[in-house]
CSV table of C-alpha atoms and ligand atoms in Angstrom, one decimal:
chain,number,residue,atom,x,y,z
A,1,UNK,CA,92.3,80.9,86.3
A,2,UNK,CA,95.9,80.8,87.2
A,3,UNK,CA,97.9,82.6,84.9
A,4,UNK,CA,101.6,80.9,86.2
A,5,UNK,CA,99.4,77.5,87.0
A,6,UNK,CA,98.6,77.7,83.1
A,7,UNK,CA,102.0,78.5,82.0
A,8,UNK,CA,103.6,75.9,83.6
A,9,UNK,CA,100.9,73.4,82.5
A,10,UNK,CA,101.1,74.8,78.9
A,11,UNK,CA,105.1,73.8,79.6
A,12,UNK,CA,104.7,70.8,81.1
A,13,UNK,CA,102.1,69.3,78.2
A,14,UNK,CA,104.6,70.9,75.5
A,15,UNK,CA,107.8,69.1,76.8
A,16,UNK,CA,105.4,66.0,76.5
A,17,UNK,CA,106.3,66.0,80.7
A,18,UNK,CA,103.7,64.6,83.2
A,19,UNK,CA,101.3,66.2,85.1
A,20,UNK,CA,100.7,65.8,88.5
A,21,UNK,CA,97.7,65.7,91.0
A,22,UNK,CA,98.8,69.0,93.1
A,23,UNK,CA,99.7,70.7,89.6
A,24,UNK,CA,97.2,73.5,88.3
A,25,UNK,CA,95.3,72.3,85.2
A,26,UNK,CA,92.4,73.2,83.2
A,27,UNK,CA,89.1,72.0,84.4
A,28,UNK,CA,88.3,70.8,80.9
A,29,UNK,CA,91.3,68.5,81.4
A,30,UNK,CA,90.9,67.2,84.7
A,31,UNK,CA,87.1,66.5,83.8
A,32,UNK,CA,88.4,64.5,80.7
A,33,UNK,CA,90.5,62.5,83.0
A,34,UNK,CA,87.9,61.9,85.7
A,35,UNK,CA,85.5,60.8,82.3
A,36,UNK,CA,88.0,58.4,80.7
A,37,UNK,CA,89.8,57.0,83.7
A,38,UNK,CA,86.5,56.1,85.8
A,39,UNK,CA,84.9,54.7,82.6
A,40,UNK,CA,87.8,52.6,82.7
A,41,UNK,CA,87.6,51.7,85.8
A,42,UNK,CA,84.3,51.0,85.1
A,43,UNK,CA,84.8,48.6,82.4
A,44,UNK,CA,87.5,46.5,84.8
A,45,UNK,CA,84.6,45.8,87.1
A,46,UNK,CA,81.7,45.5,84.7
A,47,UNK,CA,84.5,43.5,83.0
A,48,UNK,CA,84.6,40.5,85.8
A,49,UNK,CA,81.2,39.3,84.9
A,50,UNK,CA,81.1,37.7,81.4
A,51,UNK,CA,84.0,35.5,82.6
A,52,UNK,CA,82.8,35.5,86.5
A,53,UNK,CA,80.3,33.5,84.2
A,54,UNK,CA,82.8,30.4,83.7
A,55,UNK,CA,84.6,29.9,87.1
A,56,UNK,CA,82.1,27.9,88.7
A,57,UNK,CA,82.6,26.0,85.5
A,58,UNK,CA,85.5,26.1,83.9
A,59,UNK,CA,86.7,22.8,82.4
A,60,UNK,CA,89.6,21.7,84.5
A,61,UNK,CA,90.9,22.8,88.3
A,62,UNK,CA,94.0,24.2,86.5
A,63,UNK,CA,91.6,26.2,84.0
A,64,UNK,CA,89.4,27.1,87.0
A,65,UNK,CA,92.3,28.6,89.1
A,66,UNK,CA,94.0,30.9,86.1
A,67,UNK,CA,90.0,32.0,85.3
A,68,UNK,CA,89.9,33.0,88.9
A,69,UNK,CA,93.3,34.7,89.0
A,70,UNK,CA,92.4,36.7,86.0
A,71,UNK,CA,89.2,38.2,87.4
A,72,UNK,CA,90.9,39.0,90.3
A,73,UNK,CA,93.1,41.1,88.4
A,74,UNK,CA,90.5,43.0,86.7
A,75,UNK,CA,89.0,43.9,90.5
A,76,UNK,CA,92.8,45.4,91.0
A,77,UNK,CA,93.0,46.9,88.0
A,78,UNK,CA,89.9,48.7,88.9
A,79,UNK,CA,90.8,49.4,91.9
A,80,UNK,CA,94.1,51.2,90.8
A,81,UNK,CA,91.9,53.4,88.6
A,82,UNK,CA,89.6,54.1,90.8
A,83,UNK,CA,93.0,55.2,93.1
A,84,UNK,CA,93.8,57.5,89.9
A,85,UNK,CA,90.8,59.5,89.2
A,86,UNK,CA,90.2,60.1,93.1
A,87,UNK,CA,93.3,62.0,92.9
A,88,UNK,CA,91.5,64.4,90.5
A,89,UNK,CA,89.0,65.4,93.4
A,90,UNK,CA,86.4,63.1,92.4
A,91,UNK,CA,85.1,60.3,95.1
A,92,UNK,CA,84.4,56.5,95.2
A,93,UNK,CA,81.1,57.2,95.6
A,94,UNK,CA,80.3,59.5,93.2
A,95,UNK,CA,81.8,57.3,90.7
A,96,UNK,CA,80.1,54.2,91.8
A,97,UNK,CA,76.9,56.3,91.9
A,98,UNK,CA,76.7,57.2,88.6
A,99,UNK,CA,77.9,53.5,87.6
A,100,UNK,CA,75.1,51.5,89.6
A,101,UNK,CA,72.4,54.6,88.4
A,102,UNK,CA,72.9,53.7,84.7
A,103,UNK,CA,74.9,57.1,84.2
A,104,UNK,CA,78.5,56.2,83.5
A,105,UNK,CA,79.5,54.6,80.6
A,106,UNK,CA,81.9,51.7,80.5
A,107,UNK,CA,83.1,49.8,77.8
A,108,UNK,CA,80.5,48.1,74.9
A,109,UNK,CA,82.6,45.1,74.6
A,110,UNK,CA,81.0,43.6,78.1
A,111,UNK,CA,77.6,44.0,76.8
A,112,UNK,CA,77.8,40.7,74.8
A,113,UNK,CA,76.9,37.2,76.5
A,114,UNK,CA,79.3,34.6,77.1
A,115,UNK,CA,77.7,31.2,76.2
A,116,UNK,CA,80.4,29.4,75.7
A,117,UNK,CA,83.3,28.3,77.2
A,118,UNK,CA,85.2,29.4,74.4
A,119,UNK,CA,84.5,32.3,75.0
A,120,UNK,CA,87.1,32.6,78.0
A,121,UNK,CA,89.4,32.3,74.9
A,122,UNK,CA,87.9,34.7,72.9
A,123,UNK,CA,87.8,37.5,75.6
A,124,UNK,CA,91.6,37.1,77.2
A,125,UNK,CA,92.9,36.6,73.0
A,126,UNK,CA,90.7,39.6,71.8
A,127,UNK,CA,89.2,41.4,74.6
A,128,UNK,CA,92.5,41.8,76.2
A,129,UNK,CA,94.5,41.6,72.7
A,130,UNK,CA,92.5,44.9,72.0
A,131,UNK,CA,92.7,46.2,75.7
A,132,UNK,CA,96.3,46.0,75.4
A,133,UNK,CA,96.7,48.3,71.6
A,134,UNK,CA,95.1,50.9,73.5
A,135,UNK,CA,96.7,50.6,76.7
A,136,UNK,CA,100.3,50.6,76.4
A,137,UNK,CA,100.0,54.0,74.6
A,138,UNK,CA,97.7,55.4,77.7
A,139,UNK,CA,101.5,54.7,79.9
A,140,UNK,CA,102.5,57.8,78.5
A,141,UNK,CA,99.8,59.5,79.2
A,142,UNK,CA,100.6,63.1,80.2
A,143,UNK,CA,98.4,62.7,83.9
A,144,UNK,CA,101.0,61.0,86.4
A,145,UNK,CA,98.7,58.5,88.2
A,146,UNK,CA,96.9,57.3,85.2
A,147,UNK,CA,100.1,56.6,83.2
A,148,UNK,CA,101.6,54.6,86.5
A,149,UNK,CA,98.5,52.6,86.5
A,150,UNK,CA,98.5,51.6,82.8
A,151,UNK,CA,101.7,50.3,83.4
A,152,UNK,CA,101.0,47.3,85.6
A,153,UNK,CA,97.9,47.1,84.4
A,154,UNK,CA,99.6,46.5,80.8
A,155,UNK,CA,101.8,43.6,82.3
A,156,UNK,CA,98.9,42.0,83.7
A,157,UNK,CA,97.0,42.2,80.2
A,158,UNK,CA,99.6,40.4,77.9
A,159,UNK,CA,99.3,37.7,80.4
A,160,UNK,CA,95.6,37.5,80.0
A,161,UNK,CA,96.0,37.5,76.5
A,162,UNK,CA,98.4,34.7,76.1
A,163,UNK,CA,96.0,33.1,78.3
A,164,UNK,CA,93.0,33.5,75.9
A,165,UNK,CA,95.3,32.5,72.7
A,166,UNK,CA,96.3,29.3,74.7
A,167,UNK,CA,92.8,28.2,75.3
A,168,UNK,CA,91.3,29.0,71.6
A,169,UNK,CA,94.7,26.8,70.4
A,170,UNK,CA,93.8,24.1,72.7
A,171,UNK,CA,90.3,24.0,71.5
A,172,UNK,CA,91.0,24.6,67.9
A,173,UNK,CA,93.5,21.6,67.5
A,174,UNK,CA,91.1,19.4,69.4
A,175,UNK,CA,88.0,18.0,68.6
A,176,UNK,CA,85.7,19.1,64.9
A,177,UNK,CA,83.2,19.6,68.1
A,178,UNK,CA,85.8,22.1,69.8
A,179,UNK,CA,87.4,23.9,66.9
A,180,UNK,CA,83.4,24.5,66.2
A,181,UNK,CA,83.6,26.0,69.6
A,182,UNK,CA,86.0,27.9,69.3
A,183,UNK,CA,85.3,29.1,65.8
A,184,UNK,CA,81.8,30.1,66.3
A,185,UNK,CA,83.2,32.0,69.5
A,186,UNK,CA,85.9,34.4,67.4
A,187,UNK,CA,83.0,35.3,65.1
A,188,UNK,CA,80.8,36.7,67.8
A,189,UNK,CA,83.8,38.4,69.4
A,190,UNK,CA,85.7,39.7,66.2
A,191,UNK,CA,83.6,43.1,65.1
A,192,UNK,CA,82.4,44.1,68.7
A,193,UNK,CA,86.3,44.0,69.8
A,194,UNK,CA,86.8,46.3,66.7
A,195,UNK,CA,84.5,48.4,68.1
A,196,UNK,CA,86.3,48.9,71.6
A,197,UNK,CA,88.4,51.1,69.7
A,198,UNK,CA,85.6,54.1,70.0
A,199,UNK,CA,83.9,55.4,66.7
A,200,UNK,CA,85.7,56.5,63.8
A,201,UNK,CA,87.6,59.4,64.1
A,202,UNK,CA,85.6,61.6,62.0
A,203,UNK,CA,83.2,60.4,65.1
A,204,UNK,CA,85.1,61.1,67.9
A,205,UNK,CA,84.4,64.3,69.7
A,206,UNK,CA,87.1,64.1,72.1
A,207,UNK,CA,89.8,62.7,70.2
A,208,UNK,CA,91.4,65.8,69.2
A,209,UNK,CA,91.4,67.3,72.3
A,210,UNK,CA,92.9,64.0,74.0
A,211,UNK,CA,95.8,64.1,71.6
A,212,UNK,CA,96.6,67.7,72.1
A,213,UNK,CA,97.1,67.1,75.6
A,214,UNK,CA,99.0,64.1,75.0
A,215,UNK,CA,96.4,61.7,77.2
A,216,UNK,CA,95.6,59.7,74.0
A,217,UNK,CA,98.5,59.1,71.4
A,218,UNK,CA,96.8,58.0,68.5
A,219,UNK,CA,93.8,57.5,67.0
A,220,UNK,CA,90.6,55.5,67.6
A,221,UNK,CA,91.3,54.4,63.9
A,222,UNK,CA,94.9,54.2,64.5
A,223,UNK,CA,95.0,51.6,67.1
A,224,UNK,CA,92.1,49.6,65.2
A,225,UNK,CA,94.2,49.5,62.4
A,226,UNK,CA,97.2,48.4,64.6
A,227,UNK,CA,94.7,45.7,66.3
A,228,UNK,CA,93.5,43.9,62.9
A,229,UNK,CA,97.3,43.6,61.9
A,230,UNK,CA,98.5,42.0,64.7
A,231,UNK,CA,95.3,39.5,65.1
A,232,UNK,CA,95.5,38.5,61.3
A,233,UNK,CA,99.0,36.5,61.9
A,234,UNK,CA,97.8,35.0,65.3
A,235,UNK,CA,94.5,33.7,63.5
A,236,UNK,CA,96.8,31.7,61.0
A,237,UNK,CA,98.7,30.1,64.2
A,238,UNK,CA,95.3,29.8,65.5
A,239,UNK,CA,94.4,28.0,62.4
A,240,UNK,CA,90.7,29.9,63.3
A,241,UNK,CA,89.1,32.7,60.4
A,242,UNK,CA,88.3,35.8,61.3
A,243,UNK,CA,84.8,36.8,59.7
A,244,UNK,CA,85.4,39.6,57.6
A,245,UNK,CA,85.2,39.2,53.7
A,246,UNK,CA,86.7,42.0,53.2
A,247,UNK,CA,89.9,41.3,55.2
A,248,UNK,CA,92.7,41.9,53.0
A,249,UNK,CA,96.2,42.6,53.0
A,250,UNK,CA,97.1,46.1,51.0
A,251,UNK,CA,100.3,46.5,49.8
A,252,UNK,CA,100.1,50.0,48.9
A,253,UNK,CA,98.7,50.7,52.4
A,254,UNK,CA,100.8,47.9,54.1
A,255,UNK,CA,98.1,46.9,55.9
A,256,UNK,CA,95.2,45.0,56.0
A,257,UNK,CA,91.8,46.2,54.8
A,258,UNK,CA,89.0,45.3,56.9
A,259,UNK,CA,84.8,45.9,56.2
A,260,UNK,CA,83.2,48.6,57.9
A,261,UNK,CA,81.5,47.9,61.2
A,262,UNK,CA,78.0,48.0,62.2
A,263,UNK,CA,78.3,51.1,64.1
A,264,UNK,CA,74.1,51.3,64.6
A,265,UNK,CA,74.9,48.0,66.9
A,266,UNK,CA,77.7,50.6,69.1
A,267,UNK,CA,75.4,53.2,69.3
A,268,UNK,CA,72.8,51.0,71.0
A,269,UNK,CA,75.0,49.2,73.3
A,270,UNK,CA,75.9,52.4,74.1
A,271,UNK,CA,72.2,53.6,74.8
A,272,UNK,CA,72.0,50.6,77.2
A,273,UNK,CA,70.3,48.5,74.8
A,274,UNK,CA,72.8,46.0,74.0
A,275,UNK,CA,72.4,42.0,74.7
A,276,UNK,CA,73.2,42.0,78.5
A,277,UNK,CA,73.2,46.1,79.7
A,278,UNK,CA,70.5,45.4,81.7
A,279,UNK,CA,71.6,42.4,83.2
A,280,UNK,CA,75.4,43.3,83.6
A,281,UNK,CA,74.3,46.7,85.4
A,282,UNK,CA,71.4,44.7,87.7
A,283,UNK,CA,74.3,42.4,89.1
A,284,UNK,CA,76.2,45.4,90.2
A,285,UNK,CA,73.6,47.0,91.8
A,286,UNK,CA,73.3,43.7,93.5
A,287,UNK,CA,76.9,43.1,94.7
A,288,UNK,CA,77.2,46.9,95.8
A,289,UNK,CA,74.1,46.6,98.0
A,290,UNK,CA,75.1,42.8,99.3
A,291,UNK,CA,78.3,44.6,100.2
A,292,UNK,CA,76.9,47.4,102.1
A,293,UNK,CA,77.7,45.1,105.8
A,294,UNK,CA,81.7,45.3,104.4
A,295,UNK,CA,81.9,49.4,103.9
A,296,UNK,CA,80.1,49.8,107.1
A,297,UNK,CA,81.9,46.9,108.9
A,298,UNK,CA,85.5,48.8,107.4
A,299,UNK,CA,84.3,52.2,108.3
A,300,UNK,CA,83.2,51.2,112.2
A,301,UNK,CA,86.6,49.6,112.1
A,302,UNK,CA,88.8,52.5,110.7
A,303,UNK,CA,86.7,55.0,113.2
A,304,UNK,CA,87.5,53.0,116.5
A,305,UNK,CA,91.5,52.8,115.3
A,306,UNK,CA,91.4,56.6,114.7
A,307,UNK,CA,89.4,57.2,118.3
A,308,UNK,CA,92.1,55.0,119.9
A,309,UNK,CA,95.0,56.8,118.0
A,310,UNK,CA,93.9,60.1,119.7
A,311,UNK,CA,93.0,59.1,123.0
B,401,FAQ,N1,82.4,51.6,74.8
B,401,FAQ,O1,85.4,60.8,71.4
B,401,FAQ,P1,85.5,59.3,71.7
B,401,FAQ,C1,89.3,46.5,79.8
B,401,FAQ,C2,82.3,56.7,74.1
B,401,FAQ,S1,89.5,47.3,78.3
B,401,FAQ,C3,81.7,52.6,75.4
B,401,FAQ,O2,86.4,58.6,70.7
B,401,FAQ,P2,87.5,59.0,73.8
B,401,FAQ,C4,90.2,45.3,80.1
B,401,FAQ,C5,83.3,57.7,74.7
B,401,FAQ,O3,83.4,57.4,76.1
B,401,FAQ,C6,88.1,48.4,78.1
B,401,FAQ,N2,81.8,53.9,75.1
B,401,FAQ,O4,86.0,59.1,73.2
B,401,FAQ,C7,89.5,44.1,80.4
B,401,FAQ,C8,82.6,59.0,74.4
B,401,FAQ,O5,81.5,59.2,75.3
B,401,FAQ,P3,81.5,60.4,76.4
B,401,FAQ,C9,88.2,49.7,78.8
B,401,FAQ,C10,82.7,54.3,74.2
B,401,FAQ,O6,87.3,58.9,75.3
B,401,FAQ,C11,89.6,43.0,79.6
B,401,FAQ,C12,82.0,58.7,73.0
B,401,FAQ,O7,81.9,57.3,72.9
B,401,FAQ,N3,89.3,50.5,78.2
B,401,FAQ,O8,88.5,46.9,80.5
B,401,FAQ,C13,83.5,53.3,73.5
B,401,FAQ,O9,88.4,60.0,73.3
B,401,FAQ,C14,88.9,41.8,79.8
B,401,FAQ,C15,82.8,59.3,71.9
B,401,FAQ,O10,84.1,58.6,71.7
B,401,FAQ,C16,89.4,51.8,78.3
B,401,FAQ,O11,88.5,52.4,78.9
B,401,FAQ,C17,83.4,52.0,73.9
B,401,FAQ,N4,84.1,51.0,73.3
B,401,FAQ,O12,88.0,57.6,73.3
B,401,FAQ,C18,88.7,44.0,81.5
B,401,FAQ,C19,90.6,52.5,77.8
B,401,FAQ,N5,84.3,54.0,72.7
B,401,FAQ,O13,82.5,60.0,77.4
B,401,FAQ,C20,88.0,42.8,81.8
B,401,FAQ,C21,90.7,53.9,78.1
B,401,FAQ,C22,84.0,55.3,72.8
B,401,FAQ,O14,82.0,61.6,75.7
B,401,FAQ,C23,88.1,41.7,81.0
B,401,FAQ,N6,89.9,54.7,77.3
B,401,FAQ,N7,83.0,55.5,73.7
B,401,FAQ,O15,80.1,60.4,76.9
B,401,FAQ,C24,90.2,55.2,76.0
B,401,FAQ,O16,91.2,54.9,75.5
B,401,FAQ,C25,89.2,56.1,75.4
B,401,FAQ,O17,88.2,56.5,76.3
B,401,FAQ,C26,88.4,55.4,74.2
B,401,FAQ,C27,87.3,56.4,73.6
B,401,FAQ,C28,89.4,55.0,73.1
B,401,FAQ,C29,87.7,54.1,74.7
């Protein structure tokens, strides 16, 4: 312990200032950073496969070369989080370690099959609709590098979602066939985007701890709450229903009720035992040994530039 490295954190957290990667902070901290910000790292990469699904078959060139633009994004913003949490002392490696050993935890929501492809609207309207409630708080996340990340990456999600609301109101004012599509889409997509939101926040060991020094701003319920309000309206447009009876406006509240969520579904998808953990996890073990020839090929090439540096 560092008693001025403590007071100046203390400081820094208490005039909501940021803190940086060379600044003393409490291991507690910088371990709930290196937890949140590679399990969202995580989540970007897991995140490229349920729509990696569609390229090779997306329903137009056009549709084909946003699809493939999008999942590039995700790579970068994984790649920018990875950059963030490797400034806390943790490596690459490590991180990808514990991803590929079934160890790390990334996201629920890309657990869940995509069949459809409506469901390219579904994700980029929902997926990222919810991504981004969370997000733009994280910008002002007290941790320098994290915040910095969230803010591009924030940019680069309201695209996405526009995209995903632009295919499911293509679909929807097409053909019975297609508004079936896209309708039967939403209500697979609905409750486990709710869900992305972490457990309730009598559930949510960390939460407190998060808010106190200022890395989350609200709560898990908060920013759920803030999620259903903003998709109700955008369902009208949509002229799609969300499947919740008990989706209500409340006056008193003024906001909209919603049902309570099957959190015994979360918890297993969390365990690993959702509809595709096994199978999103086996492709990454996949890619990161089929990629094995690129980190060596990189690493003989970065050795001989630093050999002919010093000679
Ligand atoms: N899935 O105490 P809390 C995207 C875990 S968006 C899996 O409330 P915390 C964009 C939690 O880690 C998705 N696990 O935890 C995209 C903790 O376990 P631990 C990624 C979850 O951290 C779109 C335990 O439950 N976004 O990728 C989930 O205070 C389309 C107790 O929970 C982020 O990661 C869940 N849904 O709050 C990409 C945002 N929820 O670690 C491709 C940054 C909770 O103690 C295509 N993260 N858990 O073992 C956060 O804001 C927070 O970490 C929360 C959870 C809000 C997710």
């Amino acid at each position: 312990e560092d008693p001025a490295g403590r007071a100046r954190f203390d400081e820094l957290i208490a005039a909501d200032q940021r803190v940086e990667p060379a600044d003393w902070m409490p291991d507690a901290y910088r371990k709930t950073l290196v937890r949140q910000i590679s399990q969202h790292a995580h989540s970007e990469i897991i995140g490229m496969q349920p729509e990696g699904n569609w390229i090779t078959r997306a329903p137009s060139l056009k549709r084909k070369a946003i699809l493939m633009a999008k999942v590039q994004d995700e790579a970068g913003h994984g790649l920018y989080l990875y950059s963030a949490a490797q400034t806390l002392g943790v490596t690459r490696d490590r991180m990808t370690e514990d991803l590929i050993s079934g160890k790390a935890k990334y996201s629920s929501i890309f657990n869940y099959p995509t069949p459809t492809w409506a469901d390219m609207g579904s994700i980029g309207w929902l997926v990222d609709g919810a991504a981004i409630c969370n997000q733009v708080p994280l910008c002002r996340a007290s941790f320098g590098p994290y915040g910095r990340a969230m803010v591009r990456i924030c940019k680069e999600e309201s695209f996405h979602q526009r995209q995903g609301f632009e295919i499911l109101l293509h679909l929807s004012r097409g053909t019975a066939e297609q508004h079936e599509m896209a309708q039967e889409s939403v209500n697979r997509w609905y409750a486990p985007a709710l869900m992305m939101f972490g457990p309730p926040d009598a559930d949510s060991p960390n939460s407190a701890q998060s808010m106190a020094w200022n890395i989350k701003r609200f709560s898990n319920d908060d920013l759920r709450q803030r999620f259903v309000d903003m998709i109700v309206p955008q369902a009208e447009v949509l002229g799609l229903t969300l499947p919740d009876p008990d989706l209500k406006w409340n006056e008193e509240r003024g906001h909209y009720d919603y049902g309570e969520l099957d959190w015994n579904e979360f918890t297993e998808v969390l365990k690993g035992r959702g509809p595709a953990n096994a199978i999103r996890l086996e492709r990454r073990r996949e890619a990161h040994e089929g990629g094995a020839w690129v980190r060596e090929a990189a690493a003989a090439y970065a050795a001989r530039e630093a050999s002919a540096r010093d000679a």
